[in-house]
């Protein structure tokens, strides 16, 4: 059994703050992030490259959790960020993030998004398809700049993970297909375009990956591909996807193993091809914010079906964490007011939304609970708030950052006024008599 960190009240603590009093102060559901942990992970990634003395960029894949506050922490820690939409770009800009340190991914960036990116000086645009090559070239020309780009390749590598979070296999909507020669064609177009500065190749094989072989193959493939085109790239971007621990069944390797394997592979390739060592770029999202976040809920009703199941309902659910419903994702939960108490029963933690699939934790051993107790679902920091919705017209929860016992609201809780703010009355009369 895990021994959770507690204070003198035997309450769960999050980077030194009492989880129960956070719930009282800010209400529930509440996303809480341990900022010390975020900084540690960001620093650990950087240190790995620095120890190996290789040029690198650690780019936080901000789709995992994109708020002003996290862009600010990333900037303080000297890491870059990857964006996938105009909305993320605007958030980063409002956070004061240096746009030169942004890279822009996505398989259908619009003309307006690309124009905004060029106007705001986004450092790198990761080109995904032929339409984008043409659009970006035109936009760059109009703005009289030469835009740094990478080409995204679909490498034909299957990562051993859920189908919907696997992106590297040949049958994928992302990137230029390698096996049919589309990637080479894109390379030739990009290389000869005066408005684009092609710096390297990118491939992301998927998410929540637990073994190093996919990363090694990906890195090797990108290097071999460039070499086969007679080209020495300045950048090899191997994407993100480093797996994290959601439950005891997940056995992720330490980040250092994935990164060491990538560095080893590319050092080997650079030596054998007699290249200047290319910059190695990685794009971790989940591994930076996932384990550092948790969601606090208030326990409400329960339903006991003898010999079948105990359902314990909380005041949130699929509107603040869609992943269990979407991917059968597994989580662990802990009773925040008594995290180390003896467990008494196994329950299914359900939400308050009108869907049977609205589950937060499929199976959880817990001590006896009472309505009003605070339950924390752990490791919800990635793709939780980022994928939150107003389903059933529930307001989205607030987000609090905690660092060394101090806490600060970084996203306010939505109100019913926010939910209503875009609705308009319908006033047209029916023309049928
Ligand atoms: C989603 C994504 C990432 C991050 O994946 P994680 O599993 O969160 O690390 C990195 N790069 C690209 C291109 C992505 O689409």
Short mmCIF file of C-alpha atoms and ligand atoms in Angstrom, two decimals:
data_model
loop_
_atom_site.label_atom_id
_atom_site.label_comp_id
_atom_site.label_asym_id
_atom_site.label_seq_id
_atom_site.Cartn_x
_atom_site.Cartn_y
_atom_site.Cartn_z
CA UNK A 1 0.00 0.00 0.00
CA UNK A 2 1.13 3.46 -0.81
CA UNK A 3 1.93 5.64 2.12
CA UNK A 4 0.61 9.08 1.28
CA UNK A 5 2.15 12.26 2.63
CA UNK A 6 -0.03 13.69 5.37
CA UNK A 7 0.03 16.48 7.95
CA UNK A 8 -0.75 16.45 11.69
CA UNK A 9 -4.50 16.19 10.89
CA UNK A 10 -3.70 13.06 8.88
CA UNK A 11 -4.98 14.85 5.79
CA UNK A 12 -3.39 14.33 2.40
CA UNK A 13 -0.89 17.04 1.54
CA UNK A 14 -0.05 18.35 -1.92
CA UNK A 15 3.38 20.01 -2.05
CA UNK A 16 2.90 20.98 1.58
CA UNK A 17 -0.74 22.16 1.37
CA UNK A 18 -3.64 20.40 3.10
CA UNK A 19 -5.89 18.89 0.38
CA UNK A 20 -9.00 19.13 2.56
CA UNK A 21 -8.49 22.79 3.29
CA UNK A 22 -7.80 23.47 -0.42
CA UNK A 23 -11.20 21.88 -1.13
CA UNK A 24 -12.78 24.10 1.54
CA UNK A 25 -11.08 27.24 0.26
CA UNK A 26 -11.69 26.81 -3.47
CA UNK A 27 -14.61 24.35 -3.62
CA UNK A 28 -14.81 21.08 -5.52
CA UNK A 29 -14.27 19.67 -8.05
CA UNK A 30 -10.84 21.24 -8.03
CA UNK A 31 -7.74 20.56 -10.10
CA UNK A 32 -4.63 20.93 -7.95
CA UNK A 33 -1.06 20.94 -9.31
CA UNK A 34 2.15 20.34 -7.39
CA UNK A 35 4.36 22.94 -9.05
CA UNK A 36 7.55 21.68 -7.41
CA UNK A 37 6.97 18.36 -9.13
CA UNK A 38 6.39 20.06 -12.49
CA UNK A 39 9.65 21.99 -12.13
CA UNK A 40 11.53 18.84 -11.10
CA UNK A 41 10.39 16.99 -14.20
CA UNK A 42 11.21 19.90 -16.51
CA UNK A 43 14.68 20.19 -14.96
CA UNK A 44 15.27 16.45 -15.08
CA UNK A 45 14.66 16.39 -18.85
CA UNK A 46 17.08 19.27 -19.40
CA UNK A 47 19.75 17.78 -17.16
CA UNK A 48 19.76 14.54 -19.14
CA UNK A 49 20.76 16.35 -22.31
CA UNK A 50 23.19 18.65 -20.55
CA UNK A 51 25.01 15.72 -18.95
CA UNK A 52 25.41 14.14 -22.37
CA UNK A 53 26.54 17.46 -23.80
CA UNK A 54 24.21 17.32 -26.81
CA UNK A 55 22.28 20.28 -28.27
CA UNK A 56 18.60 19.93 -27.40
CA UNK A 57 15.21 21.51 -26.98
CA UNK A 58 12.68 20.27 -24.44
CA UNK A 59 9.33 21.47 -25.72
CA UNK A 60 6.36 21.03 -23.40
CA UNK A 61 3.42 19.65 -25.42
CA UNK A 62 0.97 22.14 -24.03
CA UNK A 63 -2.17 20.44 -25.29
CA UNK A 64 -1.88 18.27 -22.16
CA UNK A 65 -2.69 21.33 -20.03
CA UNK A 66 -2.67 24.77 -21.64
CA UNK A 67 -3.19 27.68 -19.28
CA UNK A 68 -1.32 30.94 -18.77
CA UNK A 69 0.17 29.63 -15.53
CA UNK A 70 1.81 26.56 -17.04
CA UNK A 71 3.32 28.54 -19.93
CA UNK A 72 4.77 30.86 -17.28
CA UNK A 73 6.31 27.98 -15.33
CA UNK A 74 7.71 26.50 -18.56
CA UNK A 75 9.25 29.83 -19.47
CA UNK A 76 10.78 30.21 -15.99
CA UNK A 77 12.33 26.77 -16.38
CA UNK A 78 13.77 27.63 -19.78
CA UNK A 79 11.83 25.09 -21.76
CA UNK A 80 9.99 25.59 -25.02
CA UNK A 81 6.36 24.74 -25.75
CA UNK A 82 4.50 23.01 -28.50
CA UNK A 83 1.09 24.38 -29.51
CA UNK A 84 -1.61 22.90 -31.73
CA UNK A 85 -4.12 25.71 -32.19
CA UNK A 86 -4.65 29.45 -32.36
CA UNK A 87 -6.21 29.26 -28.90
CA UNK A 88 -3.07 27.76 -27.38
CA UNK A 89 -0.97 30.34 -29.23
CA UNK A 90 -3.02 33.20 -27.81
CA UNK A 91 -2.85 31.71 -24.32
CA UNK A 92 0.95 31.45 -24.56
CA UNK A 93 1.20 35.04 -25.82
CA UNK A 94 -1.02 36.31 -22.99
CA UNK A 95 1.21 34.44 -20.57
CA UNK A 96 4.17 36.40 -21.90
CA UNK A 97 5.76 33.33 -23.45
CA UNK A 98 8.56 34.00 -25.93
CA UNK A 99 6.96 33.01 -29.25
CA UNK A 100 10.37 32.15 -30.73
CA UNK A 101 10.29 29.20 -28.31
CA UNK A 102 6.98 27.89 -29.65
CA UNK A 103 6.56 25.16 -32.22
CA UNK A 104 3.22 24.68 -33.93
CA UNK A 105 1.93 21.15 -34.66
CA UNK A 106 -1.36 19.98 -36.13
CA UNK A 107 -2.76 18.30 -39.23
CA UNK A 108 -5.13 21.05 -40.37
CA UNK A 109 -3.85 24.43 -39.27
CA UNK A 110 -6.03 27.09 -40.84
CA UNK A 111 -4.91 30.03 -42.93
CA UNK A 112 -5.83 32.32 -40.02
CA UNK A 113 -3.88 30.23 -37.51
CA UNK A 114 -0.80 30.13 -39.73
CA UNK A 115 -1.04 33.87 -40.38
CA UNK A 116 -1.31 34.58 -36.65
CA UNK A 117 1.68 32.31 -36.01
CA UNK A 118 3.80 34.12 -38.60
CA UNK A 119 2.72 37.56 -37.37
CA UNK A 120 3.47 36.65 -33.76
CA UNK A 121 6.86 35.20 -34.58
CA UNK A 122 6.29 31.54 -33.72
CA UNK A 123 9.76 30.01 -33.90
CA UNK A 124 9.01 26.75 -35.67
CA UNK A 125 6.07 25.49 -37.66
CA UNK A 126 5.90 21.74 -38.00
CA UNK A 127 4.47 21.17 -41.45
CA UNK A 128 2.06 18.30 -41.69
CA UNK A 129 0.81 18.23 -45.30
CA UNK A 130 1.12 19.66 -48.83
CA UNK A 131 -1.64 22.23 -48.43
CA UNK A 132 0.11 23.67 -45.41
CA UNK A 133 3.44 23.82 -47.27
CA UNK A 134 1.81 26.00 -49.89
CA UNK A 135 -0.21 28.15 -47.47
CA UNK A 136 2.72 28.83 -45.20
CA UNK A 137 5.02 29.69 -48.09
CA UNK A 138 2.51 32.27 -49.32
CA UNK A 139 1.98 33.75 -45.87
CA UNK A 140 5.72 33.92 -45.17
CA UNK A 141 6.29 35.64 -48.51
CA UNK A 142 3.57 38.21 -47.81
CA UNK A 143 5.16 38.95 -44.45
CA UNK A 144 8.65 38.97 -45.97
CA UNK A 145 10.09 36.46 -43.58
CA UNK A 146 11.75 33.11 -43.95
CA UNK A 147 9.88 30.77 -41.60
CA UNK A 148 11.73 27.97 -39.79
CA UNK A 149 9.96 24.67 -40.30
CA UNK A 150 10.26 20.97 -39.59
CA UNK A 151 8.51 18.31 -41.65
CA UNK A 152 6.30 15.89 -39.80
CA UNK A 153 6.72 12.34 -40.99
CA UNK A 154 4.38 9.43 -40.31
CA UNK A 155 7.06 6.90 -39.71
CA UNK A 156 5.09 3.66 -39.93
CA UNK A 157 6.00 2.65 -36.39
CA UNK A 158 3.32 1.20 -34.15
CA UNK A 159 3.59 2.21 -30.54
CA UNK A 160 2.15 -0.33 -28.13
CA UNK A 161 -0.63 1.79 -26.74
CA UNK A 162 -4.34 2.55 -27.20
CA UNK A 163 -5.34 2.89 -30.86
CA UNK A 164 -6.66 6.42 -30.43
CA UNK A 165 -3.46 7.72 -28.84
CA UNK A 166 -1.20 5.93 -31.29
CA UNK A 167 -0.10 8.28 -34.07
CA UNK A 168 2.98 6.77 -35.72
CA UNK A 169 1.47 3.86 -37.64
CA UNK A 170 1.18 4.24 -41.41
CA UNK A 171 -2.63 4.56 -41.33
CA UNK A 172 -2.66 7.88 -39.47
CA UNK A 173 -4.02 11.32 -40.27
CA UNK A 174 -0.75 12.96 -39.14
CA UNK A 175 2.30 13.77 -41.23
CA UNK A 176 3.78 12.96 -44.61
CA UNK A 177 3.73 9.29 -45.45
CA UNK A 178 7.23 7.90 -45.68
CA UNK A 179 6.67 4.55 -47.37
CA UNK A 180 4.88 5.96 -50.44
CA UNK A 181 7.43 8.71 -51.10
CA UNK A 182 5.25 11.65 -50.01
CA UNK A 183 7.76 12.66 -47.37
CA UNK A 184 10.56 12.89 -49.91
CA UNK A 185 8.40 14.95 -52.23
CA UNK A 186 7.60 17.34 -49.37
CA UNK A 187 11.31 17.54 -48.55
CA UNK A 188 12.15 18.58 -52.11
CA UNK A 189 9.42 21.23 -52.18
CA UNK A 190 10.40 22.62 -48.76
CA UNK A 191 14.11 22.63 -49.51
CA UNK A 192 13.60 24.67 -52.67
CA UNK A 193 11.16 27.16 -51.17
CA UNK A 194 12.75 30.57 -50.57
CA UNK A 195 10.19 31.45 -47.91
CA UNK A 196 10.77 28.38 -45.77
CA UNK A 197 13.86 27.36 -43.85
CA UNK A 198 13.72 23.60 -43.45
CA UNK A 199 15.60 22.72 -40.26
CA UNK A 200 14.74 19.10 -39.68
CA UNK A 201 12.30 16.26 -39.30
CA UNK A 202 9.65 15.44 -36.73
CA UNK A 203 7.78 12.27 -35.85
CA UNK A 204 5.64 11.49 -32.82
CA UNK A 205 4.73 7.83 -32.41
CA UNK A 206 2.01 8.04 -29.79
CA UNK A 207 1.32 8.46 -26.10
CA UNK A 208 1.62 6.62 -22.81
CA UNK A 209 4.47 4.47 -24.17
CA UNK A 210 6.38 2.22 -21.79
CA UNK A 211 9.28 0.82 -23.78
CA UNK A 212 12.29 2.45 -25.37
CA UNK A 213 12.32 0.52 -28.64
CA UNK A 214 9.68 2.69 -30.36
CA UNK A 215 11.67 5.83 -29.53
CA UNK A 216 14.92 4.25 -30.71
CA UNK A 217 13.36 3.11 -33.97
CA UNK A 218 11.79 6.51 -34.51
CA UNK A 219 15.03 8.41 -33.91
CA UNK A 220 16.97 6.02 -36.15
CA UNK A 221 14.37 6.20 -38.88
CA UNK A 222 14.38 10.00 -38.98
CA UNK A 223 18.18 10.06 -39.21
CA UNK A 224 18.29 7.31 -41.86
CA UNK A 225 15.60 9.08 -43.85
CA UNK A 226 17.48 12.38 -43.92
CA UNK A 227 20.69 10.58 -44.85
CA UNK A 228 18.94 8.74 -47.67
CA UNK A 229 17.93 12.12 -49.08
CA UNK A 230 21.55 13.27 -48.91
CA UNK A 231 20.71 15.84 -46.29
CA UNK A 232 22.11 16.67 -42.88
CA UNK A 233 19.28 18.02 -40.69
CA UNK A 234 19.90 20.59 -37.96
CA UNK A 235 17.00 19.20 -35.87
CA UNK A 236 15.61 15.76 -35.15
CA UNK A 237 12.34 16.00 -33.20
CA UNK A 238 11.18 12.65 -31.83
CA UNK A 239 7.95 13.91 -30.23
CA UNK A 240 6.63 12.99 -26.81
CA UNK A 241 4.58 10.15 -25.38
CA UNK A 242 6.63 9.04 -22.37
CA UNK A 243 4.36 6.87 -20.24
CA UNK A 244 3.37 7.71 -16.67
CA UNK A 245 1.99 5.79 -13.73
CA UNK A 246 -1.76 6.11 -13.35
CA UNK A 247 -2.21 2.92 -11.33
CA UNK A 248 -0.05 0.21 -9.82
CA UNK A 249 -0.39 -1.73 -13.09
CA UNK A 250 1.55 0.95 -14.96
CA UNK A 251 5.30 0.41 -14.82
CA UNK A 252 6.85 3.35 -16.64
CA UNK A 253 10.61 3.59 -17.03
CA UNK A 254 12.21 6.68 -15.58
CA UNK A 255 12.32 9.49 -18.20
CA UNK A 256 16.08 9.13 -18.19
CA UNK A 257 15.87 5.74 -19.91
CA UNK A 258 13.80 6.98 -22.83
CA UNK A 259 15.94 10.05 -23.28
CA UNK A 260 19.21 8.14 -22.90
CA UNK A 261 18.08 5.71 -25.61
CA UNK A 262 17.18 8.56 -27.96
CA UNK A 263 20.50 10.32 -27.36
CA UNK A 264 22.48 7.09 -27.79
CA UNK A 265 20.70 6.33 -31.07
CA UNK A 266 21.23 9.77 -32.55
CA UNK A 267 24.84 10.06 -31.38
CA UNK A 268 25.47 6.77 -33.14
CA UNK A 269 23.78 7.95 -36.33
CA UNK A 270 25.60 11.29 -36.32
CA UNK A 271 28.93 9.50 -35.92
CA UNK A 272 28.30 6.95 -38.62
CA UNK A 273 27.02 9.56 -41.08
CA UNK A 274 29.76 12.00 -40.13
CA UNK A 275 27.21 14.68 -39.22
CA UNK A 276 27.52 17.60 -36.88
CA UNK A 277 25.38 16.45 -33.93
CA UNK A 278 21.80 17.61 -34.70
CA UNK A 279 19.70 19.27 -32.01
CA UNK A 280 17.49 16.65 -30.38
CA UNK A 281 14.00 17.94 -29.68
CA UNK A 282 11.50 16.16 -27.45
CA UNK A 283 7.87 17.09 -26.77
CA UNK A 284 6.76 15.63 -23.43
CA UNK A 285 3.26 16.61 -22.34
CA UNK A 286 1.71 14.01 -20.08
CA UNK A 287 4.94 13.17 -18.26
CA UNK A 288 5.42 16.80 -17.22
CA UNK A 289 1.94 17.63 -15.93
CA UNK A 290 0.16 14.26 -15.50
CA UNK A 291 1.64 12.99 -12.24
CA UNK A 292 1.79 16.54 -10.82
CA UNK A 293 -1.98 17.04 -11.00
CA UNK A 294 -4.87 15.62 -9.04
CA UNK A 295 -8.58 16.35 -8.82
CA UNK A 296 -10.40 16.83 -5.54
CA UNK A 297 -14.07 15.90 -5.36
CA UNK A 298 -16.73 15.87 -2.66
CA UNK A 299 -18.33 12.50 -2.10
CA UNK A 300 -22.13 12.49 -2.38
CA UNK A 301 -24.61 9.69 -2.92
CA UNK A 302 -23.97 5.98 -3.20
CA UNK A 303 -25.75 2.99 -4.64
CA UNK A 304 -25.11 -0.52 -3.35
CA UNK A 305 -26.21 -3.39 -5.55
CA UNK A 306 -25.79 -6.50 -3.38
CA UNK A 307 -23.30 -9.00 -4.83
CA UNK A 308 -22.76 -6.76 -7.85
CA UNK A 309 -21.20 -3.40 -7.11
CA UNK A 310 -20.92 -0.35 -4.89
CA UNK A 311 -21.19 2.94 -6.72
CA UNK A 312 -19.83 6.01 -5.00
CA UNK A 313 -20.80 9.27 -6.67
CA UNK A 314 -18.81 12.51 -6.58
CA UNK A 315 -19.59 16.07 -7.63
CA UNK A 316 -17.63 15.93 -10.93
CA UNK A 317 -17.08 13.30 -13.61
CA UNK A 318 -16.71 13.09 -17.38
CA UNK A 319 -17.00 16.87 -17.75
CA UNK A 320 -13.70 17.32 -15.89
CA UNK A 321 -12.09 13.99 -16.83
CA UNK A 322 -13.31 12.36 -20.02
CA UNK A 323 -10.45 9.86 -20.23
CA UNK A 324 -12.07 6.89 -18.47
CA UNK A 325 -15.14 7.18 -20.70
CA UNK A 326 -13.05 7.83 -23.82
CA UNK A 327 -10.21 5.34 -23.43
CA UNK A 328 -11.23 3.16 -20.47
CA UNK A 329 -8.38 4.99 -18.76
CA UNK A 330 -7.56 3.77 -15.25
CA UNK A 331 -6.92 5.97 -12.24
CA UNK A 332 -6.39 5.58 -8.53
CA UNK A 333 -8.18 7.59 -5.88
CA UNK A 334 -7.48 8.28 -2.24
CA UNK A 335 -9.62 9.61 0.58
CA UNK A 336 -8.01 13.01 1.15
CA UNK A 337 -9.24 13.39 4.73
CA UNK A 338 -7.79 9.96 5.67
CA UNK A 339 -5.43 8.76 2.96
CA UNK A 340 -3.66 6.14 5.02
CA UNK A 341 -6.70 4.58 6.71
CA UNK A 342 -7.34 0.86 6.33
CA UNK A 343 -9.42 0.14 3.21
CA UNK A 344 -12.81 -1.55 3.78
CA UNK A 345 -14.52 -1.95 0.41
CA UNK A 346 -14.00 -1.78 -3.33
CA UNK A 347 -16.13 0.80 -5.09
CA UNK A 348 -16.63 2.24 -8.55
CA UNK A 349 -16.28 6.01 -8.42
CA UNK A 350 -18.94 7.50 -10.68
CA UNK A 351 -19.60 11.09 -11.67
CA UNK A 352 -22.77 13.16 -11.71
CA UNK A 353 -23.25 13.28 -15.50
CA UNK A 354 -26.11 11.60 -17.33
CA UNK A 355 -24.15 8.78 -18.98
CA UNK A 356 -23.57 5.27 -17.68
CA UNK A 357 -19.98 5.58 -18.91
CA UNK A 358 -19.45 8.54 -16.61
CA UNK A 359 -16.89 6.82 -14.40
CA UNK A 360 -13.75 8.27 -12.81
CA UNK A 361 -12.27 5.14 -11.24
CA UNK A 362 -13.42 1.70 -12.31
CA UNK A 363 -12.27 -0.13 -9.16
CA UNK A 364 -10.99 1.50 -6.02
CA UNK A 365 -10.40 0.12 -2.52
CA UNK A 366 -11.35 2.77 0.02
CA UNK A 367 -11.94 3.08 3.74
CA UNK A 368 -15.50 3.68 4.86
CA UNK A 369 -16.64 7.04 3.46
CA UNK A 370 -19.29 9.58 4.35
CA UNK A 371 -21.06 12.14 2.17
CA UNK A 372 -18.95 15.28 2.38
CA UNK A 373 -15.62 13.45 2.48
CA UNK A 374 -13.00 14.64 0.01
CA UNK A 375 -11.78 12.17 -2.59
CA UNK A 376 -8.67 12.84 -4.63
CA UNK A 377 -8.27 11.18 -8.03
CA UNK A 378 -4.53 11.05 -8.69
CA UNK A 379 -2.43 11.80 -11.77
CA UNK A 380 -5.15 13.77 -13.56
CA UNK A 381 -2.85 16.62 -14.55
CA UNK A 382 -2.69 15.77 -18.26
CA UNK A 383 -5.69 15.86 -20.59
CA UNK A 384 -8.09 16.46 -17.70
CA UNK A 385 -8.74 20.18 -17.59
CA UNK A 386 -7.53 20.35 -21.20
CA UNK A 387 -10.41 18.13 -22.35
CA UNK A 388 -13.01 19.45 -19.90
CA UNK A 389 -16.47 20.32 -21.20
CA UNK A 390 -19.71 21.89 -20.09
CA UNK A 391 -21.68 18.71 -20.68
CA UNK A 392 -24.98 18.84 -18.80
CA UNK A 393 -24.25 22.56 -18.44
CA UNK A 394 -21.93 21.96 -15.55
CA UNK A 395 -19.39 24.74 -14.98
CA UNK A 396 -15.76 23.66 -15.38
CA UNK A 397 -13.75 23.46 -12.14
CA UNK A 398 -11.09 25.85 -10.93
CA UNK A 399 -7.36 25.14 -11.11
CA UNK A 400 -5.00 25.80 -8.20
CA UNK A 401 -1.20 25.72 -8.24
CA UNK A 402 0.60 24.77 -5.02
CA UNK A 403 4.28 25.33 -4.40
CA UNK A 404 6.01 24.64 -1.10
CA UNK A 405 2.79 24.93 0.88
CA UNK A 406 1.60 28.16 -0.78
CA UNK A 407 -1.35 28.06 -3.14
CA UNK A 408 -2.80 30.27 -5.84
CA UNK A 409 -5.86 30.15 -8.07
CA UNK A 410 -4.67 30.04 -11.69
CA UNK A 411 -7.98 29.33 -13.44
CA UNK A 412 -11.19 30.55 -11.82
CA UNK A 413 -14.18 28.28 -11.45
CA UNK A 414 -16.77 28.81 -14.15
CA UNK A 415 -20.13 30.15 -13.05
CA UNK A 416 -23.61 29.77 -14.51
CA UNK A 417 -23.14 33.27 -15.94
CA UNK A 418 -20.12 32.06 -17.91
CA UNK A 419 -22.12 29.15 -19.21
CA UNK A 420 -24.95 31.43 -20.28
CA UNK A 421 -22.74 34.18 -21.67
CA UNK A 422 -22.82 33.07 -25.31
CA UNK A 423 -26.49 32.04 -25.46
CA UNK A 424 -28.88 34.28 -27.38
CA UNK A 425 -32.66 34.33 -27.36
CA UNK A 426 -34.40 32.91 -30.40
CA UNK A 427 -36.84 35.50 -31.70
CA UNK A 428 -37.71 34.51 -35.27
CA UNK A 429 -41.41 33.74 -35.72
CA UNK A 430 -42.44 30.50 -37.35
CA UNK A 431 -43.58 31.17 -40.94
CA UNK A 432 -45.94 28.20 -41.00
CA UNK A 433 -49.50 29.13 -40.20
C1 LIG B 1 0.24 14.83 -27.98
C2 LIG B 1 1.57 15.11 -28.58
C3 LIG B 1 2.69 15.15 -27.77
C4 LIG B 1 2.67 14.85 -26.29
O1 LIG B 1 2.29 13.57 -25.98
P1 LIG B 1 2.33 13.13 -24.43
O2 LIG B 1 1.83 11.74 -24.43
O3 LIG B 1 1.42 14.05 -23.70
O4 LIG B 1 3.74 13.26 -23.98
C5 LIG B 1 3.90 15.48 -28.35
N1 LIG B 1 3.99 15.74 -29.68
C6 LIG B 1 2.91 15.71 -30.48
C7 LIG B 1 3.07 16.03 -31.91
C8 LIG B 1 1.67 15.39 -29.97
O5 LIG B 1 0.61 15.34 -30.77
#
